[in-house]
Amino acid sequence: MPRSIRACTFLDKGGTGKTTTAAHLGVALAEQGNDVLLIDLAGKQGDLVKHFGRWETVERQIAEDDDWPNISTVFQDQWSAIAEKLGDAAVEGLILDTDEGVDLIPAHPGLDSLDAELGNIDDAHDRYSRLDTFLDEYIEPLGYDAILIDLPGLTNNVSYNGLWAARNVIAPVEMGPFESEQAEALRADLDKIGANFGVDVRLAMVLPNKVDTRTKLAEEYLDAFEEAYPDAFVSSHVPVSQDIRNAAESGRTAFALEEPSTTAARAREAFLETAATLSERLENAEPAATTGGETA
Ligand SMILES: Nc1ncnc2c1ncn2[C@@H]1O[C@H](COP(=O)(O)OP(=O)(O)O)[C@@H](O)[C@H]1O
Ligand SMILES: [Mg+2]
């Protein structure tokens, strides 16, 4: 069985559109005929699940103590014993379906303490590869075509696990000087990971988001990003759209809007084009190899 394509949305900064991108790219990939699993590692506020109107379900499960196992459980030493004991129900219990055609593993409050727990694991490989191992052993057999992981906007042990498991990074960037510095720092970080740990994590896409082409500055930033990231730059960009915000607040993506505004329709187009580009890039890419780096 071919392995799923995997990617994560990541930039060491909040609010650039990581969660929005994970949700919309997921739906776009599903519209293009892929079986898609989204995984929310971005924190207990459950932003990703809120895009799909399933927040109440998750909240209720937590309130009723019906929230075990959950995404933080799969990082624990005991996970394989739990999975063996519960059988298929262990993994099935993690996954929610949505009415926009994607499956989703929601975030959980247990992610809060996970960073510190992972920090107590001495061996770096073990500390950072837990999610990767979980995906290989428990998710790959389910046969998803694509797995997208939404990461927090900061570099910690949890996001490192996401990077390790996904190997491909989609960085949504706003059009500003600070964002281009962040993207540059991200690229340097990924190079460092490769050198220190021998894990090849690629900056697969730099996706311009919240672009307002009415401003001349936006055009200048688009050009600058394209020049700085000739391989990763995505030529379609996501416009700034109040409808995206509104859709998220009403538990949907822009794909579920019956009467999308012009900007929402353009955003949908952009995500569909980006999804097609992503499939193409990742399917044609060399399998995410472990390169022979030095050990940290
Ligand atoms: N293209 C867009 N147009 C308008 N608002 C957007 C767009 N993309 C994201 N947003 C809004 O910006 C805020 C931050 O986006 P989010 O995806 O949560 O960022 P992150 O996950 O990087 O912190 C959210 O309120 C979201 O609805
Ligand atoms: Mg987010």
Short mmCIF file of C-alpha atoms and ligand atoms in Angstrom, two decimals:
data_model
loop_
_atom_site.label_atom_id
_atom_site.label_comp_id
_atom_site.label_asym_id
_atom_site.label_seq_id
_atom_site.Cartn_x
_atom_site.Cartn_y
_atom_site.Cartn_z
CA MET A 1 0.00 0.00 0.00
CA PRO A 2 1.50 3.40 -0.90
CA ARG A 3 2.27 5.61 2.05
CA SER A 4 0.08 8.67 2.61
CA ILE A 5 1.44 12.05 1.66
CA ARG A 6 2.11 13.97 4.86
CA ALA A 7 2.54 17.64 5.56
CA CYS A 8 2.21 20.01 8.49
CA THR A 9 1.30 23.68 8.70
CA PHE A 10 3.95 25.47 10.67
CA LEU A 11 5.54 28.82 11.26
CA ASP A 12 6.99 30.03 14.54
CA LYS A 13 4.32 32.72 14.84
CA GLY A 14 0.60 32.84 15.62
CA GLY A 15 -2.17 34.12 13.40
CA THR A 16 -0.68 33.71 9.92
CA GLY A 17 -3.26 31.11 8.91
CA LYS A 18 -1.82 27.71 9.84
CA THR A 19 -5.10 26.33 11.10
CA THR A 20 -7.14 27.95 8.34
CA THR A 21 -4.76 26.45 5.80
CA ALA A 22 -4.85 22.96 7.33
CA ALA A 23 -8.66 23.01 7.29
CA HIS A 24 -9.05 24.39 3.76
CA LEU A 25 -6.25 22.36 2.17
CA GLY A 26 -7.73 19.27 3.79
CA VAL A 27 -11.15 19.93 2.28
CA ALA A 28 -9.58 20.83 -1.08
CA LEU A 29 -7.63 17.54 -1.13
CA ALA A 30 -10.83 15.68 -0.24
CA GLU A 31 -12.69 17.43 -3.09
CA GLN A 32 -9.94 16.17 -5.38
CA GLY A 33 -10.75 12.60 -4.40
CA ASN A 34 -8.32 12.00 -1.54
CA ASP A 35 -9.09 10.37 1.78
CA VAL A 36 -7.81 12.97 4.19
CA LEU A 37 -6.95 12.87 7.89
CA LEU A 38 -6.31 16.11 9.76
CA ILE A 39 -4.49 16.02 13.09
CA ASP A 40 -4.68 18.94 15.51
CA LEU A 41 -1.57 19.37 17.65
CA ALA A 42 -2.05 23.12 17.89
CA GLY A 43 -3.53 23.23 21.38
CA LYS A 44 -6.56 22.58 23.48
CA GLN A 45 -8.59 25.49 22.17
CA GLY A 46 -9.53 23.15 19.33
CA ASP A 47 -9.32 25.69 16.50
CA LEU A 48 -9.22 23.04 13.82
CA VAL A 49 -12.24 21.08 15.00
CA LYS A 50 -14.12 24.39 15.26
CA HIS A 51 -13.80 24.74 11.49
CA PHE A 52 -15.93 21.63 11.15
CA GLY A 53 -18.68 22.26 13.68
CA ARG A 54 -17.54 19.41 15.91
CA TRP A 55 -16.28 21.45 18.86
CA GLU A 56 -19.37 20.68 20.96
CA THR A 57 -18.78 16.96 20.55
CA VAL A 58 -15.19 17.32 21.71
CA GLU A 59 -16.11 19.60 24.59
CA ARG A 60 -18.79 17.21 25.74
CA GLN A 61 -16.43 14.23 25.61
CA ILE A 62 -13.97 16.15 27.78
CA ALA A 63 -16.66 17.28 30.22
CA GLU A 64 -18.07 13.75 30.54
CA ASP A 65 -14.63 12.15 31.00
CA ASP A 66 -15.20 10.29 27.77
CA ASP A 67 -11.99 11.69 26.31
CA TRP A 68 -9.60 8.78 26.66
CA PRO A 69 -7.65 7.76 24.66
CA ASN A 70 -6.93 11.02 22.87
CA ILE A 71 -4.15 12.55 20.76
CA SER A 72 -1.91 13.15 23.78
CA THR A 73 -2.25 9.46 24.78
CA VAL A 74 -0.49 8.29 21.63
CA PHE A 75 2.75 9.94 22.81
CA GLN A 76 2.82 8.02 26.10
CA ASP A 77 5.07 5.05 26.88
CA GLN A 78 1.95 3.00 27.54
CA TRP A 79 0.34 3.66 24.16
CA SER A 80 1.19 0.34 22.53
CA ALA A 81 -0.14 -1.55 25.55
CA ILE A 82 -3.33 0.55 25.46
CA ALA A 83 -3.73 -0.02 21.74
CA GLU A 84 -3.25 -3.73 22.17
CA LYS A 85 -5.80 -3.88 24.94
CA LEU A 86 -8.45 -1.80 23.15
CA GLY A 87 -7.83 -3.20 19.67
CA ASP A 88 -9.23 -1.27 16.69
CA ALA A 89 -11.33 0.86 19.04
CA ALA A 90 -8.17 2.59 20.28
CA VAL A 91 -7.48 4.36 16.99
CA GLU A 92 -11.12 4.57 15.86
CA GLY A 93 -11.92 6.36 19.10
CA LEU A 94 -9.44 9.11 18.23
CA ILE A 95 -10.94 9.96 14.84
CA LEU A 96 -13.99 12.15 14.26
CA ASP A 97 -15.69 12.45 10.92
CA THR A 98 -16.90 15.77 9.55
CA ASP A 99 -19.52 16.75 7.01
CA GLU A 100 -16.90 18.35 4.75
CA GLY A 101 -15.35 15.03 3.73
CA VAL A 102 -12.29 14.98 5.98
CA ASP A 103 -11.57 12.95 9.11
CA LEU A 104 -10.00 14.63 12.08
CA ILE A 105 -8.12 13.83 15.26
CA PRO A 106 -8.93 16.77 17.54
CA ALA A 107 -6.63 18.49 19.98
CA HIS A 108 -6.90 17.72 23.68
CA PRO A 109 -6.03 19.52 26.94
CA GLY A 110 -3.46 16.75 27.50
CA LEU A 111 -1.32 18.45 24.84
CA ASP A 112 -0.63 21.21 27.41
CA SER A 113 1.62 19.10 29.58
CA LEU A 114 2.96 17.04 26.70
CA ASP A 115 5.78 19.41 25.83
CA ALA A 116 7.24 19.06 29.34
CA GLU A 117 6.68 15.28 29.39
CA LEU A 118 8.51 14.88 26.11
CA GLY A 119 11.26 17.07 27.49
CA ASN A 120 11.93 14.40 30.12
CA ILE A 121 12.83 11.83 27.49
CA ASP A 122 16.61 11.76 27.31
CA ASP A 123 17.07 10.22 23.92
CA ALA A 124 16.45 12.86 21.24
CA HIS A 125 15.34 10.38 18.62
CA ASP A 126 12.76 8.89 20.98
CA ARG A 127 11.64 12.37 22.10
CA TYR A 128 10.91 13.62 18.60
CA SER A 129 9.78 10.50 16.77
CA ARG A 130 6.78 9.41 18.82
CA LEU A 131 4.16 10.84 16.47
CA ASP A 132 6.00 9.45 13.45
CA THR A 133 5.99 5.98 14.99
CA PHE A 134 2.29 6.29 15.83
CA LEU A 135 1.43 7.29 12.26
CA ASP A 136 3.52 4.50 10.77
CA GLU A 137 2.11 1.80 12.99
CA TYR A 138 -1.48 2.83 13.58
CA ILE A 139 -2.59 5.34 10.95
CA GLU A 140 -0.87 4.16 7.77
CA PRO A 141 -2.77 0.84 7.86
CA LEU A 142 -6.01 2.84 7.54
CA GLY A 143 -4.98 3.84 4.02
CA TYR A 144 -5.43 7.63 4.04
CA ASP A 145 -4.11 9.37 0.93
CA ALA A 146 -3.08 12.48 2.83
CA ILE A 147 -2.36 13.38 6.45
CA LEU A 148 -2.17 17.07 7.38
CA ILE A 149 -0.97 18.08 10.83
CA ASP A 150 -1.74 21.50 12.30
CA LEU A 151 1.04 22.68 14.60
CA PRO A 152 1.29 25.36 17.27
CA GLY A 153 2.90 28.65 16.32
CA LEU A 154 5.95 27.95 18.40
CA THR A 155 8.89 25.62 18.39
CA ASN A 156 8.62 23.02 21.14
CA ASN A 157 8.79 19.25 21.55
CA VAL A 158 5.26 18.84 20.26
CA SER A 159 5.86 20.79 17.06
CA TYR A 160 9.14 18.91 16.59
CA ASN A 161 7.15 15.68 16.68
CA GLY A 162 4.87 17.11 14.00
CA LEU A 163 7.81 18.13 11.82
CA TRP A 164 9.43 14.70 12.25
CA ALA A 165 6.24 12.89 11.33
CA ALA A 166 5.23 15.11 8.41
CA ARG A 167 8.67 15.85 6.90
CA ASN A 168 7.03 18.50 4.72
CA VAL A 169 6.18 21.96 5.98
CA ILE A 170 3.58 24.33 4.62
CA ALA A 171 4.25 27.82 5.93
CA PRO A 172 1.40 30.28 5.49
CA VAL A 173 2.86 33.78 5.43
CA GLU A 174 1.29 37.18 5.63
CA MET A 175 2.71 39.94 3.51
CA GLY A 176 5.03 41.69 5.92
CA PRO A 177 8.70 42.09 6.82
CA PHE A 178 8.31 40.15 10.06
CA GLU A 179 6.84 37.13 8.26
CA SER A 180 9.64 36.97 5.77
CA GLU A 181 12.09 36.91 8.68
CA GLN A 182 10.06 34.12 10.31
CA ALA A 183 10.10 32.11 7.10
CA GLU A 184 13.84 32.59 6.85
CA ALA A 185 14.28 31.46 10.46
CA LEU A 186 12.10 28.45 9.71
CA ARG A 187 14.25 27.47 6.77
CA ALA A 188 17.37 27.76 8.93
CA ASP A 189 15.69 25.64 11.64
CA LEU A 190 14.81 22.91 9.19
CA ASP A 191 18.39 22.86 7.90
CA LYS A 192 19.58 22.55 11.48
CA ILE A 193 17.25 19.62 12.12
CA GLY A 194 18.67 17.91 9.08
CA ALA A 195 22.25 18.49 10.19
CA ASN A 196 21.71 17.57 13.85
CA PHE A 197 19.33 14.66 13.63
CA GLY A 198 19.64 13.34 10.10
CA VAL A 199 15.94 13.90 9.45
CA ASP A 200 15.13 15.55 6.17
CA VAL A 201 12.35 18.06 6.87
CA ARG A 202 11.55 20.16 3.84
CA LEU A 203 10.00 23.56 3.46
CA ALA A 204 7.53 22.27 0.87
CA MET A 205 5.38 25.37 0.50
CA VAL A 206 5.40 29.04 1.34
CA LEU A 207 1.78 30.03 0.91
CA PRO A 208 0.91 33.73 0.86
CA ASN A 209 -2.21 34.29 2.96
CA LYS A 210 -4.45 37.27 3.74
CA VAL A 211 -3.19 38.97 0.60
CA ASP A 212 -4.78 42.27 -0.26
CA THR A 213 -3.75 42.89 -3.84
CA ARG A 214 -5.25 46.37 -3.75
CA THR A 215 -2.12 47.45 -1.93
CA LYS A 216 1.10 47.93 -3.84
CA LEU A 217 3.05 46.67 -0.87
CA ALA A 218 1.37 43.26 -1.14
CA GLU A 219 2.62 42.89 -4.70
CA GLU A 220 6.11 43.80 -3.58
CA TYR A 221 6.03 41.21 -0.81
CA LEU A 222 4.72 38.55 -3.18
CA ASP A 223 7.66 39.21 -5.48
CA ALA A 224 10.09 39.18 -2.58
CA PHE A 225 8.76 35.86 -1.27
CA GLU A 226 8.93 34.33 -4.70
CA GLU A 227 12.53 35.40 -5.07
CA ALA A 228 13.48 34.15 -1.61
CA TYR A 229 11.73 30.76 -2.00
CA PRO A 230 11.83 29.87 -5.69
CA ASP A 231 11.04 26.19 -5.01
CA ALA A 232 8.63 26.44 -2.12
CA PHE A 233 6.69 29.52 -3.24
CA VAL A 234 3.12 28.83 -4.31
CA SER A 235 2.00 31.06 -7.12
CA SER A 236 -1.66 31.09 -6.07
CA HIS A 237 -2.29 33.15 -2.97
CA VAL A 238 -5.15 33.30 -0.54
CA PRO A 239 -6.88 36.68 -0.45
CA VAL A 240 -7.87 38.34 2.76
CA SER A 241 -11.54 37.46 3.14
CA GLN A 242 -13.91 38.34 5.93
CA ASP A 243 -15.94 35.31 4.81
CA ILE A 244 -13.13 32.98 5.88
CA ARG A 245 -13.29 34.43 9.35
CA ASN A 246 -17.09 34.27 9.39
CA ALA A 247 -17.17 30.71 8.08
CA ALA A 248 -14.76 29.58 10.82
CA GLU A 249 -16.93 31.27 13.42
CA SER A 250 -19.97 29.39 12.17
CA GLY A 251 -18.16 26.04 12.21
CA ARG A 252 -17.40 25.69 8.50
CA THR A 253 -14.72 26.27 5.93
CA ALA A 254 -15.23 28.59 2.98
CA PHE A 255 -15.98 25.46 0.92
CA ALA A 256 -19.24 24.98 2.79
CA LEU A 257 -20.57 28.48 2.11
CA GLU A 258 -23.58 28.37 -0.17
CA GLU A 259 -23.17 31.90 -1.41
CA PRO A 260 -19.49 32.70 -1.14
CA SER A 261 -18.36 36.28 -1.58
CA THR A 262 -15.91 37.08 -4.36
CA THR A 263 -12.97 36.84 -1.98
CA ALA A 264 -14.21 33.55 -0.49
CA ALA A 265 -14.60 32.10 -3.99
CA ARG A 266 -11.06 33.23 -4.82
CA ALA A 267 -9.79 31.69 -1.59
CA ARG A 268 -11.42 28.39 -2.53
CA GLU A 269 -9.74 28.50 -5.92
CA ALA A 270 -6.41 29.24 -4.29
CA PHE A 271 -6.72 26.33 -1.86
CA LEU A 272 -7.76 23.97 -4.66
CA GLU A 273 -4.75 25.00 -6.76
CA THR A 274 -2.48 24.73 -3.75
CA ALA A 275 -3.84 21.27 -2.93
CA ALA A 276 -3.15 20.09 -6.48
CA THR A 277 0.36 21.52 -6.31
CA LEU A 278 0.93 19.86 -2.94
CA SER A 279 -0.15 16.43 -4.22
CA GLU A 280 2.06 16.82 -7.22
CA ARG A 281 5.11 17.95 -5.24
CA LEU A 282 4.82 15.30 -2.56
CA GLU A 283 3.95 12.42 -4.85
CA ASN A 284 6.87 13.21 -7.11
CA ALA A 285 9.25 13.92 -4.28
CA GLU A 286 11.83 11.42 -3.20
CA PRO A 287 10.49 9.44 -0.26
CA ALA A 288 11.25 11.45 2.87
CA ALA A 289 14.60 9.90 3.51
CA THR A 290 16.64 9.87 6.62
CA THR A 291 19.87 11.49 5.57
CA GLY A 292 23.15 10.71 7.16
CA GLY A 293 23.53 13.73 9.41
CA GLU A 294 25.71 14.13 12.43
CA THR A 295 24.20 13.16 15.71
CA ALA A 296 23.49 15.93 18.18
N1 LIG B 1 -7.32 34.62 4.15
C1 LIG B 1 -7.87 35.07 5.28
N2 LIG B 1 -8.70 36.14 5.27
C2 LIG B 1 -9.24 36.62 6.41
N3 LIG B 1 -9.02 36.11 7.62
C3 LIG B 1 -8.20 35.04 7.71
C4 LIG B 1 -7.59 34.47 6.55
N4 LIG B 1 -6.81 33.43 6.98
C5 LIG B 1 -6.95 33.34 8.30
N5 LIG B 1 -7.78 34.33 8.75
C6 LIG B 1 -8.16 34.60 10.15
O1 LIG B 1 -6.99 34.98 10.86
C7 LIG B 1 -7.02 34.44 12.19
C8 LIG B 1 -5.78 33.58 12.40
O2 LIG B 1 -5.83 32.46 11.52
P1 LIG B 1 -5.41 31.01 11.99
O3 LIG B 1 -5.57 30.09 10.85
O4 LIG B 1 -6.09 30.65 13.26
O5 LIG B 1 -3.85 31.29 12.25
P2 LIG B 1 -2.77 30.40 13.03
O6 LIG B 1 -3.29 28.99 13.07
O7 LIG B 1 -1.53 30.54 12.21
O8 LIG B 1 -2.62 31.00 14.38
C9 LIG B 1 -8.31 33.66 12.30
O9 LIG B 1 -9.28 34.50 12.89
C10 LIG B 1 -8.70 33.37 10.86
O10 LIG B 1 -10.09 33.23 10.67
MG MG B 2 -3.62 27.73 14.72
#
